[in-house]
Amino acid sequence: VIWVLMGMGGPTVDISAYPTTAIRFSVLLMGPMVAGVVEEMAFRGYMQSHLERVGPTFAILVTSALFTLAHATHGFAYLIAVAPGFFWVAAI
């Protein structure tokens, strides 16, 4: 949270080091796919399954809130703008 409030988000990734369009396409395609699978495993598979001992609604709300905060890498203003959408998509 402090990292986001300080506006310490990093610059975009430079893929000019990759020599061909096929490799660039693979990086741009596989990066989000792998990230999505890892996020689902972490938030839904691990975290939510343990929090469901308290209650399923509680587990969904907590993992949705943490998922939203995990995507706040572009500053506080960005977080305020996208947080409702990220939260509700995660909850659904």
mmCIF file of N, CA, C and O in Angstrom:
data_model
loop_
_atom_site.group_PDB
_atom_site.id
_atom_site.type_symbol
_atom_site.label_atom_id
_atom_site.label_comp_id
_atom_site.label_asym_id
_atom_site.label_seq_id
_atom_site.Cartn_x
_atom_site.Cartn_y
_atom_site.Cartn_z
ATOM 1 N N VAL A 1 0.831 -1.185 0.000
ATOM 2 C CA VAL A 1 0.000 0.000 0.000
ATOM 3 C C VAL A 1 0.878 1.251 0.000
ATOM 4 O O VAL A 1 0.614 2.198 -0.731
ATOM 5 N N ILE A 2 1.945 1.226 0.796
ATOM 6 C CA ILE A 2 2.855 2.377 0.831
ATOM 7 C C ILE A 2 3.497 2.578 -0.537
ATOM 8 O O ILE A 2 3.637 3.703 -1.011
ATOM 9 N N TRP A 3 3.887 1.491 -1.174
ATOM 10 C CA TRP A 3 4.483 1.558 -2.516
ATOM 11 C C TRP A 3 3.537 2.269 -3.487
ATOM 12 O O TRP A 3 3.945 3.119 -4.265
ATOM 13 N N VAL A 4 2.264 1.947 -3.440
ATOM 14 C CA VAL A 4 1.283 2.566 -4.331
ATOM 15 C C VAL A 4 1.079 4.029 -3.980
ATOM 16 O O VAL A 4 1.036 4.895 -4.857
ATOM 17 N N LEU A 5 0.941 4.337 -2.695
ATOM 18 C CA LEU A 5 0.722 5.713 -2.277
ATOM 19 C C LEU A 5 1.896 6.623 -2.639
ATOM 20 O O LEU A 5 1.718 7.804 -2.913
ATOM 21 N N MET A 6 3.093 6.069 -2.677
ATOM 22 C CA MET A 6 4.271 6.849 -3.043
ATOM 23 C C MET A 6 4.412 6.987 -4.555
ATOM 24 O O MET A 6 5.265 7.717 -5.025
ATOM 25 N N GLY A 7 3.575 6.264 -5.303
ATOM 26 C CA GLY A 7 3.648 6.354 -6.755
ATOM 27 C C GLY A 7 4.885 5.696 -7.324
ATOM 28 O O GLY A 7 5.472 6.180 -8.290
ATOM 29 N N MET A 8 5.301 4.588 -6.744
ATOM 30 C CA MET A 8 6.532 3.939 -7.149
ATOM 31 C C MET A 8 6.331 2.865 -8.217
ATOM 32 O O MET A 8 7.148 1.984 -8.373
ATOM 33 N N GLY A 9 5.234 2.921 -8.956
ATOM 34 C CA GLY A 9 5.004 1.945 -10.024
ATOM 35 C C GLY A 9 6.109 2.022 -11.058
ATOM 36 O O GLY A 9 6.567 3.091 -11.424
ATOM 37 N N GLY A 10 6.547 0.881 -11.515
ATOM 38 C CA GLY A 10 7.659 0.832 -12.461
ATOM 39 C C GLY A 10 7.234 1.184 -13.878
ATOM 40 O O GLY A 10 6.050 1.231 -14.204
ATOM 41 N N PRO A 11 8.217 1.437 -14.724
ATOM 42 C CA PRO A 11 7.913 1.737 -16.122
ATOM 43 C C PRO A 11 7.427 0.478 -16.840
ATOM 44 O O PRO A 11 7.601 -0.634 -16.354
ATOM 45 N N THR A 12 6.854 0.669 -18.007
ATOM 46 C CA THR A 12 6.389 -0.480 -18.772
ATOM 47 C C THR A 12 7.585 -1.309 -19.241
ATOM 48 O O THR A 12 8.701 -0.807 -19.373
ATOM 49 N N VAL A 13 7.338 -2.554 -19.509
ATOM 50 C CA VAL A 13 8.391 -3.477 -19.902
ATOM 51 C C VAL A 13 8.829 -3.196 -21.338
ATOM 52 O O VAL A 13 8.001 -3.055 -22.231
ATOM 53 N N ASP A 14 10.135 -3.117 -21.551
ATOM 54 C CA ASP A 14 10.692 -2.901 -22.882
ATOM 55 C C ASP A 14 10.971 -4.256 -23.519
ATOM 56 O O ASP A 14 11.810 -5.017 -23.036
ATOM 57 N N ILE A 15 10.239 -4.586 -24.587
ATOM 58 C CA ILE A 15 10.430 -5.884 -25.234
ATOM 59 C C ILE A 15 11.256 -5.770 -26.513
ATOM 60 O O ILE A 15 11.273 -6.686 -27.325
ATOM 61 N N SER A 16 11.969 -4.670 -26.681
ATOM 62 C CA SER A 16 12.786 -4.502 -27.885
ATOM 63 C C SER A 16 13.956 -5.478 -27.932
ATOM 64 O O SER A 16 14.537 -5.692 -28.989
ATOM 65 N N ALA A 17 14.311 -6.072 -26.800
ATOM 66 C CA ALA A 17 15.411 -7.036 -26.786
ATOM 67 C C ALA A 17 15.027 -8.359 -27.439
ATOM 68 O O ALA A 17 15.895 -9.147 -27.817
ATOM 69 N N TYR A 18 13.739 -8.617 -27.588
ATOM 70 C CA TYR A 18 13.301 -9.850 -28.227
ATOM 71 C C TYR A 18 13.348 -9.663 -29.740
ATOM 72 O O TYR A 18 12.739 -8.754 -30.284
ATOM 73 N N PRO A 19 14.044 -10.551 -30.449
ATOM 74 C CA PRO A 19 14.359 -10.298 -31.853
ATOM 75 C C PRO A 19 13.215 -10.468 -32.848
ATOM 76 O O PRO A 19 13.224 -9.828 -33.886
ATOM 77 N N THR A 20 12.244 -11.308 -32.585
ATOM 78 C CA THR A 20 11.219 -11.561 -33.598
ATOM 79 C C THR A 20 9.832 -11.241 -33.094
ATOM 80 O O THR A 20 9.583 -11.181 -31.893
ATOM 81 N N THR A 21 8.942 -11.067 -34.023
ATOM 82 C CA THR A 21 7.555 -10.786 -33.683
ATOM 83 C C THR A 21 6.926 -11.972 -32.972
ATOM 84 O O THR A 21 6.116 -11.804 -32.057
ATOM 85 N N ALA A 22 7.288 -13.188 -33.356
ATOM 86 C CA ALA A 22 6.723 -14.374 -32.719
ATOM 87 C C ALA A 22 7.077 -14.429 -31.238
ATOM 88 O O ALA A 22 6.239 -14.748 -30.399
ATOM 89 N N ILE A 23 8.323 -14.099 -30.923
ATOM 90 C CA ILE A 23 8.731 -14.114 -29.512
ATOM 91 C C ILE A 23 8.017 -12.999 -28.752
ATOM 92 O O ILE A 23 7.535 -13.194 -27.639
ATOM 93 N N ARG A 24 7.905 -11.832 -29.354
ATOM 94 C CA ARG A 24 7.199 -10.724 -28.702
ATOM 95 C C ARG A 24 5.741 -11.088 -28.451
ATOM 96 O O ARG A 24 5.192 -10.827 -27.393
ATOM 97 N N PHE A 25 5.108 -11.695 -29.444
ATOM 98 C CA PHE A 25 3.714 -12.111 -29.302
ATOM 99 C C PHE A 25 3.585 -13.129 -28.181
ATOM 100 O O PHE A 25 2.656 -13.066 -27.370
ATOM 101 N N SER A 26 4.522 -14.075 -28.121
ATOM 102 C CA SER A 26 4.491 -15.095 -27.070
ATOM 103 C C SER A 26 4.612 -14.469 -25.686
ATOM 104 O O SER A 26 3.900 -14.849 -24.757
ATOM 105 N N VAL A 27 5.515 -13.503 -25.553
ATOM 106 C CA VAL A 27 5.700 -12.838 -24.266
ATOM 107 C C VAL A 27 4.434 -12.078 -23.872
ATOM 108 O O VAL A 27 3.971 -12.148 -22.735
ATOM 109 N N LEU A 28 3.860 -11.361 -24.829
ATOM 110 C CA LEU A 28 2.669 -10.570 -24.534
ATOM 111 C C LEU A 28 1.432 -11.431 -24.307
ATOM 112 O O LEU A 28 0.501 -11.021 -23.619
ATOM 113 N N LEU A 29 1.404 -12.622 -24.873
ATOM 114 C CA LEU A 29 0.273 -13.518 -24.692
ATOM 115 C C LEU A 29 0.420 -14.379 -23.444
ATOM 116 O O LEU A 29 -0.507 -14.498 -22.649
ATOM 117 N N MET A 30 1.594 -14.948 -23.267
ATOM 118 C CA MET A 30 1.791 -15.878 -22.152
ATOM 119 C C MET A 30 1.907 -15.165 -20.804
ATOM 120 O O MET A 30 1.522 -15.727 -19.785
ATOM 121 N N GLY A 31 2.437 -13.950 -20.790
ATOM 122 C CA GLY A 31 2.563 -13.225 -19.526
ATOM 123 C C GLY A 31 1.241 -13.087 -18.801
ATOM 124 O O GLY A 31 1.112 -13.512 -17.648
ATOM 125 N N PRO A 32 0.222 -12.517 -19.448
ATOM 126 C CA PRO A 32 -1.070 -12.393 -18.767
ATOM 127 C C PRO A 32 -1.728 -13.739 -18.461
ATOM 128 O O PRO A 32 -2.389 -13.880 -17.431
ATOM 129 N N MET A 33 -1.538 -14.709 -19.323
ATOM 130 C CA MET A 33 -2.154 -16.016 -19.068
ATOM 131 C C MET A 33 -1.543 -16.673 -17.835
ATOM 132 O O MET A 33 -2.261 -17.194 -16.981
ATOM 133 N N VAL A 34 -0.219 -16.642 -17.743
ATOM 134 C CA VAL A 34 0.449 -17.238 -16.583
ATOM 135 C C VAL A 34 0.100 -16.459 -15.322
ATOM 136 O O VAL A 34 -0.179 -17.044 -14.276
ATOM 137 N N ALA A 35 0.090 -15.131 -15.423
ATOM 138 C CA ALA A 35 -0.254 -14.315 -14.260
ATOM 139 C C ALA A 35 -1.673 -14.618 -13.790
ATOM 140 O O ALA A 35 -1.922 -14.718 -12.581
ATOM 141 N N GLY A 36 -2.601 -14.768 -14.717
ATOM 142 C CA GLY A 36 -3.982 -15.073 -14.349
ATOM 143 C C GLY A 36 -4.117 -16.407 -13.633
ATOM 144 O O GLY A 36 -4.833 -16.522 -12.628
ATOM 145 N N VAL A 37 -3.424 -17.417 -14.124
ATOM 146 C CA VAL A 37 -3.485 -18.739 -13.495
ATOM 147 C C VAL A 37 -2.873 -18.693 -12.099
ATOM 148 O O VAL A 37 -3.435 -19.230 -11.139
ATOM 149 N N VAL A 38 -1.737 -18.018 -11.963
ATOM 150 C CA VAL A 38 -1.089 -17.921 -10.655
ATOM 151 C C VAL A 38 -1.966 -17.140 -9.680
ATOM 152 O O VAL A 38 -2.102 -17.524 -8.513
ATOM 153 N N GLU A 39 -2.575 -16.050 -10.147
ATOM 154 C CA GLU A 39 -3.454 -15.277 -9.267
ATOM 155 C C GLU A 39 -4.647 -16.106 -8.810
ATOM 156 O O GLU A 39 -5.021 -16.077 -7.637
ATOM 157 N N GLU A 40 -5.255 -16.829 -9.717
ATOM 158 C CA GLU A 40 -6.399 -17.666 -9.337
ATOM 159 C C GLU A 40 -5.986 -18.732 -8.333
ATOM 160 O O GLU A 40 -6.717 -19.011 -7.378
ATOM 161 N N MET A 41 -4.832 -19.331 -8.552
ATOM 162 C CA MET A 41 -4.355 -20.351 -7.613
ATOM 163 C C MET A 41 -4.097 -19.746 -6.240
ATOM 164 O O MET A 41 -4.428 -20.350 -5.218
ATOM 165 N N ALA A 42 -3.513 -18.546 -6.217
ATOM 166 C CA ALA A 42 -3.184 -17.925 -4.929
ATOM 167 C C ALA A 42 -4.426 -17.425 -4.210
ATOM 168 O O ALA A 42 -4.628 -17.721 -3.030
ATOM 169 N N PHE A 43 -5.268 -16.663 -4.923
ATOM 170 C CA PHE A 43 -6.409 -16.037 -4.258
ATOM 171 C C PHE A 43 -7.552 -17.016 -4.035
ATOM 172 O O PHE A 43 -8.135 -17.054 -2.957
ATOM 173 N N ARG A 44 -7.911 -17.769 -5.048
ATOM 174 C CA ARG A 44 -9.053 -18.685 -4.911
ATOM 175 C C ARG A 44 -8.643 -20.037 -4.356
ATOM 176 O O ARG A 44 -9.285 -20.575 -3.467
ATOM 177 N N GLY A 45 -7.588 -20.590 -4.891
ATOM 178 C CA GLY A 45 -7.198 -21.939 -4.485
ATOM 179 C C GLY A 45 -6.655 -22.016 -3.072
ATOM 180 O O GLY A 45 -7.024 -22.891 -2.304
ATOM 181 N N TYR A 46 -5.768 -21.117 -2.734
ATOM 182 C CA TYR A 46 -5.126 -21.197 -1.430
ATOM 183 C C TYR A 46 -5.823 -20.327 -0.382
ATOM 184 O O TYR A 46 -6.308 -20.812 0.621
ATOM 185 N N MET A 47 -5.876 -19.024 -0.654
ATOM 186 C CA MET A 47 -6.374 -18.093 0.353
ATOM 187 C C MET A 47 -7.856 -18.299 0.654
ATOM 188 O O MET A 47 -8.260 -18.398 1.814
ATOM 189 N N GLN A 48 -8.676 -18.373 -0.389
ATOM 190 C CA GLN A 48 -10.112 -18.479 -0.159
ATOM 191 C C GLN A 48 -10.480 -19.797 0.490
ATOM 192 O O GLN A 48 -11.354 -19.849 1.349
ATOM 193 N N SER A 49 -9.797 -20.877 0.100
ATOM 194 C CA SER A 49 -10.139 -22.166 0.696
ATOM 195 C C SER A 49 -9.892 -22.165 2.205
ATOM 196 O O SER A 49 -10.641 -22.783 2.962
ATOM 197 N N HIS A 50 -8.861 -21.470 2.656
ATOM 198 C CA HIS A 50 -8.604 -21.394 4.090
ATOM 199 C C HIS A 50 -9.570 -20.439 4.798
ATOM 200 O O HIS A 50 -9.953 -20.683 5.941
ATOM 201 N N LEU A 51 -9.942 -19.364 4.119
ATOM 202 C CA LEU A 51 -10.859 -18.407 4.739
ATOM 203 C C LEU A 51 -12.301 -18.907 4.777
ATOM 204 O O LEU A 51 -13.110 -18.397 5.549
ATOM 205 N N GLU A 52 -12.625 -19.893 3.963
ATOM 206 C CA GLU A 52 -13.996 -20.413 3.959
ATOM 207 C C GLU A 52 -14.354 -21.102 5.264
ATOM 208 O O GLU A 52 -15.521 -21.358 5.519
ATOM 209 N N ARG A 53 -13.370 -21.381 6.100
ATOM 210 C CA ARG A 53 -13.665 -21.938 7.423
ATOM 211 C C ARG A 53 -14.455 -20.945 8.256
ATOM 212 O O ARG A 53 -15.268 -21.335 9.091
ATOM 213 N N VAL A 54 -14.216 -19.651 8.027
ATOM 214 C CA VAL A 54 -14.966 -18.604 8.730
ATOM 215 C C VAL A 54 -16.349 -18.468 8.105
ATOM 216 O O VAL A 54 -17.337 -18.307 8.799
ATOM 217 N N GLY A 55 -16.401 -18.515 6.780
ATOM 218 C CA GLY A 55 -17.659 -18.409 6.061
ATOM 219 C C GLY A 55 -17.391 -18.082 4.594
ATOM 220 O O GLY A 55 -16.438 -17.371 4.284
ATOM 221 N N PRO A 56 -18.221 -18.598 3.698
ATOM 222 C CA PRO A 56 -17.967 -18.374 2.275
ATOM 223 C C PRO A 56 -18.091 -16.913 1.851
ATOM 224 O O PRO A 56 -17.305 -16.430 1.038
ATOM 225 N N THR A 57 -19.039 -16.186 2.399
ATOM 226 C CA THR A 57 -19.188 -14.776 2.040
ATOM 227 C C THR A 57 -17.983 -13.975 2.516
ATOM 228 O O THR A 57 -17.446 -13.147 1.776
ATOM 229 N N PHE A 58 -17.537 -14.235 3.712
ATOM 230 C CA PHE A 58 -16.349 -13.581 4.253
ATOM 231 C C PHE A 58 -15.135 -13.874 3.376
ATOM 232 O O PHE A 58 -14.357 -12.972 3.052
ATOM 233 N N ALA A 59 -14.972 -15.121 2.983
ATOM 234 C CA ALA A 59 -13.830 -15.524 2.155
ATOM 235 C C ALA A 59 -13.841 -14.799 0.813
ATOM 236 O O ALA A 59 -12.801 -14.318 0.350
ATOM 237 N N ILE A 60 -14.988 -14.708 0.186
ATOM 238 C CA ILE A 60 -15.093 -14.044 -1.117
ATOM 239 C C ILE A 60 -14.795 -12.556 -0.983
ATOM 240 O O ILE A 60 -14.061 -11.987 -1.801
ATOM 241 N N LEU A 61 -15.322 -11.912 0.043
ATOM 242 C CA LEU A 61 -15.101 -10.478 0.220
ATOM 243 C C LEU A 61 -13.636 -10.159 0.529
ATOM 244 O O LEU A 61 -13.074 -9.202 -0.009
ATOM 245 N N VAL A 62 -13.003 -10.955 1.373
ATOM 246 C CA VAL A 62 -11.601 -10.709 1.723
ATOM 247 C C VAL A 62 -10.695 -10.947 0.520
ATOM 248 O O VAL A 62 -9.827 -10.122 0.216
ATOM 249 N N THR A 63 -10.886 -12.057 -0.192
ATOM 250 C CA THR A 63 -10.025 -12.319 -1.353
ATOM 251 C C THR A 63 -10.269 -11.297 -2.461
ATOM 252 O O THR A 63 -9.333 -10.919 -3.156
ATOM 253 N N SER A 64 -11.487 -10.831 -2.614
ATOM 254 C CA SER A 64 -11.770 -9.801 -3.616
ATOM 255 C C SER A 64 -11.085 -8.490 -3.263
ATOM 256 O O SER A 64 -10.530 -7.817 -4.135
ATOM 257 N N ALA A 65 -11.109 -8.128 -1.989
ATOM 258 C CA ALA A 65 -10.445 -6.890 -1.554
ATOM 259 C C ALA A 65 -8.932 -6.994 -1.738
ATOM 260 O O ALA A 65 -8.290 -6.057 -2.235
ATOM 261 N N LEU A 66 -8.357 -8.114 -1.380
ATOM 262 C CA LEU A 66 -6.911 -8.281 -1.546
ATOM 263 C C LEU A 66 -6.519 -8.357 -3.019
ATOM 264 O O LEU A 66 -5.456 -7.855 -3.406
ATOM 265 N N PHE A 67 -7.356 -8.969 -3.839
ATOM 266 C CA PHE A 67 -7.117 -8.998 -5.289
ATOM 267 C C PHE A 67 -7.103 -7.577 -5.843
ATOM 268 O O PHE A 67 -6.240 -7.219 -6.649
ATOM 269 N N THR A 68 -8.029 -6.751 -5.391
ATOM 270 C CA THR A 68 -8.086 -5.360 -5.832
ATOM 271 C C THR A 68 -6.829 -4.607 -5.420
ATOM 272 O O THR A 68 -6.225 -3.902 -6.229
ATOM 273 N N LEU A 69 -6.415 -4.756 -4.179
ATOM 274 C CA LEU A 69 -5.211 -4.070 -3.702
ATOM 275 C C LEU A 69 -3.956 -4.568 -4.408
ATOM 276 O O LEU A 69 -3.017 -3.798 -4.624
ATOM 277 N N ALA A 70 -3.920 -5.820 -4.791
ATOM 278 C CA ALA A 70 -2.760 -6.363 -5.494
ATOM 279 C C ALA A 70 -2.602 -5.760 -6.877
ATOM 280 O O ALA A 70 -1.510 -5.778 -7.442
ATOM 281 N N HIS A 71 -3.661 -5.227 -7.439
ATOM 282 C CA HIS A 71 -3.604 -4.631 -8.777
ATOM 283 C C HIS A 71 -3.464 -3.115 -8.736
ATOM 284 O O HIS A 71 -3.629 -2.445 -9.746
ATOM 285 N N ALA A 72 -3.126 -2.563 -7.602
ATOM 286 C CA ALA A 72 -2.992 -1.113 -7.457
ATOM 287 C C ALA A 72 -1.536 -0.704 -7.628
ATOM 288 O O ALA A 72 -0.923 -0.154 -6.731
ATOM 289 N N THR A 73 -0.976 -0.961 -8.775
ATOM 290 C CA THR A 73 0.439 -0.679 -8.998
ATOM 291 C C THR A 73 0.687 0.629 -9.727
ATOM 292 O O THR A 73 1.835 0.978 -9.969
ATOM 293 N N HIS A 74 -0.350 1.356 -10.084
ATOM 294 C CA HIS A 74 -0.184 2.566 -10.873
ATOM 295 C C HIS A 74 -0.509 3.834 -10.099
ATOM 296 O O HIS A 74 -0.732 4.874 -10.694
ATOM 297 N N GLY A 75 -0.580 3.748 -8.799
ATOM 298 C CA GLY A 75 -0.833 4.928 -7.985
ATOM 299 C C GLY A 75 -2.217 4.940 -7.368
ATOM 300 O O GLY A 75 -3.095 4.157 -7.718
ATOM 301 N N PHE A 76 -2.389 5.839 -6.428
ATOM 302 C CA PHE A 76 -3.621 5.917 -5.658
ATOM 303 C C PHE A 76 -4.810 6.363 -6.514
ATOM 304 O O PHE A 76 -5.915 5.851 -6.365
ATOM 305 N N ALA A 77 -4.589 7.308 -7.415
ATOM 306 C CA ALA A 77 -5.683 7.785 -8.276
ATOM 307 C C ALA A 77 -6.194 6.661 -9.164
ATOM 308 O O ALA A 77 -7.402 6.509 -9.364
ATOM 309 N N TYR A 78 -5.290 5.860 -9.672
ATOM 310 C CA TYR A 78 -5.676 4.705 -10.494
ATOM 311 C C TYR A 78 -6.477 3.709 -9.650
ATOM 312 O O TYR A 78 -7.487 3.179 -10.105
ATOM 313 N N LEU A 79 -6.026 3.481 -8.435
ATOM 314 C CA LEU A 79 -6.731 2.548 -7.553
ATOM 315 C C LEU A 79 -8.157 3.007 -7.297
ATOM 316 O O LEU A 79 -9.094 2.202 -7.371
ATOM 317 N N ILE A 80 -8.349 4.279 -7.030
ATOM 318 C CA ILE A 80 -9.685 4.809 -6.782
ATOM 319 C C ILE A 80 -10.571 4.626 -8.019
ATOM 320 O O ILE A 80 -11.752 4.304 -7.917
ATOM 321 N N ALA A 81 -9.992 4.786 -9.196
ATOM 322 C CA ALA A 81 -10.768 4.684 -10.435
ATOM 323 C C ALA A 81 -11.173 3.252 -10.767
ATOM 324 O O ALA A 81 -12.282 3.009 -11.223
ATOM 325 N N VAL A 82 -10.289 2.299 -10.531
ATOM 326 C CA VAL A 82 -10.566 0.926 -10.969
ATOM 327 C C VAL A 82 -10.981 -0.021 -9.856
ATOM 328 O O VAL A 82 -11.437 -1.131 -10.128
ATOM 329 N N ALA A 83 -10.841 0.392 -8.606
ATOM 330 C CA ALA A 83 -11.132 -0.506 -7.486
ATOM 331 C C ALA A 83 -12.546 -1.077 -7.496
ATOM 332 O O ALA A 83 -12.712 -2.289 -7.300
ATOM 333 N N PRO A 84 -13.575 -0.276 -7.730
ATOM 334 C CA PRO A 84 -14.920 -0.880 -7.721
ATOM 335 C C PRO A 84 -15.089 -1.976 -8.778
ATOM 336 O O PRO A 84 -15.657 -3.033 -8.493
ATOM 337 N N GLY A 85 -14.567 -1.736 -9.961
ATOM 338 C CA GLY A 85 -14.684 -2.742 -11.019
ATOM 339 C C GLY A 85 -13.918 -4.011 -10.700
ATOM 340 O O GLY A 85 -14.433 -5.124 -10.852
ATOM 341 N N PHE A 86 -12.678 -3.852 -10.240
ATOM 342 C CA PHE A 86 -11.880 -5.028 -9.885
ATOM 343 C C PHE A 86 -12.527 -5.805 -8.750
ATOM 344 O O PHE A 86 -12.556 -7.035 -8.767
ATOM 345 N N PHE A 87 -13.042 -5.086 -7.762
ATOM 346 C CA PHE A 87 -13.642 -5.764 -6.615
ATOM 347 C C PHE A 87 -14.867 -6.578 -7.029
ATOM 348 O O PHE A 87 -14.988 -7.745 -6.670
ATOM 349 N N TRP A 88 -15.749 -5.970 -7.798
ATOM 350 C CA TRP A 88 -16.982 -6.672 -8.155
ATOM 351 C C TRP A 88 -16.730 -7.808 -9.135
ATOM 352 O O TRP A 88 -17.361 -8.855 -9.036
ATOM 353 N N VAL A 89 -15.798 -7.638 -10.040
ATOM 354 C CA VAL A 89 -15.460 -8.744 -10.946
ATOM 355 C C VAL A 89 -14.859 -9.890 -10.155
ATOM 356 O O VAL A 89 -15.179 -11.059 -10.396
ATOM 357 N N ALA A 90 -13.989 -9.577 -9.197
ATOM 358 C CA ALA A 90 -13.395 -10.622 -8.369
ATOM 359 C C ALA A 90 -14.444 -11.324 -7.520
ATOM 360 O O ALA A 90 -14.394 -12.542 -7.324
ATOM 361 N N ALA A 91 -15.403 -10.571 -7.011
ATOM 362 C CA ALA A 91 -16.435 -11.165 -6.166
ATOM 363 C C ALA A 91 -17.377 -12.070 -6.966
ATOM 364 O O ALA A 91 -17.821 -13.110 -6.479
ATOM 365 N N ILE A 92 -17.650 -11.660 -8.178
ATOM 366 C CA ILE A 92 -18.560 -12.459 -9.017
ATOM 367 C C ILE A 92 -17.864 -13.714 -9.471
ATOM 368 O O ILE A 92 -18.365 -14.790 -9.469
#
